[in-house]
Amino acid sequence: MFKDIKTLDDLFGISAHKRAVKATTAIPPFHFPVAFPEAFLREHPGFDVIIGNPPWEEATIEEFAFWARHFPGLRGMKQADQEVLKKKYRKDRPDLAQNLENEIQENKLLRHALTTGPYPGMGTGDPDFYKAFCWRFWHLVRHDGGRIGVVLPRSAWFAKGSELFRKEVFARGRVEDITCLLNSGHWAFDDAEARYTIALSSVRRGESNAKKETVNLRGPYRNLALFRSGVARPPVTFKAADILDWTETASLPLLPSEESADVFLQLRKAPRLDANTGAWSCRPYTELHATNDKRFMTFADVAPKGYWPVYKGESFDIWRPDTGKYYAWVDPQTVMDHLQKKRERGHKNARSAFHEFSKDWIEGPSTLPCLHPRIAFRDVSRSTDSRTVRVALVPPEVVITNQAPFLLWPRGDYSEAIFVLAILSSLPLDWYARRFVETHLNFHVLEPFPIPRPDADSPLRVRVIQLAGRLACPDKRFAEFAKAVGVKCGSLKDDEKEDMIHELDAVVAHLYGLNQKQLTHIFETFHEGWDYEDRLRATLKHFKEWKKKL
């Protein structure tokens, strides 16, 4: 085919060229060394500096989003009504159905280019353009001191998909400065999503020593005045080596102020949630997928006789195990057969959360998690919400979608589980979580959470179990669980419940080794504009009383 090719012009028009043009229509190529030979044909090739603002869109097409784009009223409807209308649209509007198919095919080609290109980590989650651009910038600057100054979502510095990029920077360069902005009211960027935190990022490529390197963090700043005053002060500085120890993903925390560093580091002294030591261990797990397992679900306003509810994130909240908002319904026997086969397969897989369990437990039908109370947490969450870690002990005889993973316990009893629930429900832990969560409480964010592991006879541990056990068991569905941890089961009066929550926060603060100033800082910086004075006063009262006992 190519024997008659003498010059570059001879390539144009041949069949191979036509196929290449067709294949790259959706992703037209651009060759930087050809376009900028003066930068790449020199002794130290590459750009000296790259300044930019890459796109942040995910390379994905969602059918619901497509139809909602053309029929906006779809977004406000119930799940069952959405499914009916989507079928109708596909039938009544074949032109739009074809457009959807075209977009899916173009997106498939783009995803293939991103996930098979020189962009490590793009296979984790949905491919996002900014991740690919981070790698492109890195490859295009000089290896011996090239600098990158770009606008990125904060997730570039904590999300799982960017883990390998961060580790590359720490290993072969330096994070010189990250200044974070909250784009409230679009004060910084008119067209940027107001909910996301923006990271003005400065990176240098070159020789690096992670043991000596430091990282400067500033912000987040919510308006121009705070930005101007903040950048005039010294930044918060962390050692790169410490950052690499906090999580496997080299994620950077988002601190509300310079004074927050001491509080953060004190909380960080506790062992990780996923530490496989001591009397207990737990692992997050997803039971059903809202899309892939839809065949098991019935969508209706009223439950068919004998069916179980399917929980979503909104089905529970902190110390509220059942809000009455369900995703769908399932036939118990059908779904239990599916879940039993699923865990049997998982037991044979070393990477599965079920691999650590005994064969007897796996094969025992009465041990299926859906038959017992378990700790679930909302996947969708934000650091700017009133609470970030929304967790609850959900009742038995429900199944849960991927919007609300739950904890499996290879080791540990109900008392260990209720202790962990107490810590996860506390304000100090939630303050820590807000340093890493952007829009989702992913497994890689949850697993490194610092969880105190006091001795079994610690009075703080005993009291935490008493408080959390009582708060978590509001009705007879939790009677067995309440009996196992030695507490009463039933509803609480509002004032009694509030006082127990205040005491729980105080006891947890002592478990973390926080002092009064640090606990006060957590309340002051937890949520912008929230009315915390009364709650802080009540919590400090318990904090001081417990300090006298210790």
Coordinates of C-alpha atoms in Angstrom, one line a residue, residues 1 13 102 106 123 154 160 171 276 305 337 351 354 359 386 408 427 482 489 549:
M1 CA 0.0 0.0 0.0
G13 CA -6.4 10.5 -0.5
N102 CA -24.5 9.2 17.3
E106 CA -18.6 9.5 19.1
G123 CA -9.4 4.0 33.5
R154 CA -9.8 20.7 43.4
K160 CA -8.7 8.6 42.7
A171 CA 8.4 11.9 42.6
N276 CA -6.3 -4.4 59.4
K305 CA -47.3 -7.2 48.7
D337 CA -30.7 -15.5 45.6
R351 CA -9.8 -8.4 45.7
F354 CA -16.0 -11.0 50.9
K359 CA -16.7 -20.3 54.1
S386 CA -24.8 21.0 56.1
L408 CA -18.9 -5.3 55.8
L427 CA -18.8 16.5 64.1
A482 CA -30.0 -2.9 70.8
C489 CA -34.7 0.4 71.9
K549 CA -13.4 12.4 84.9

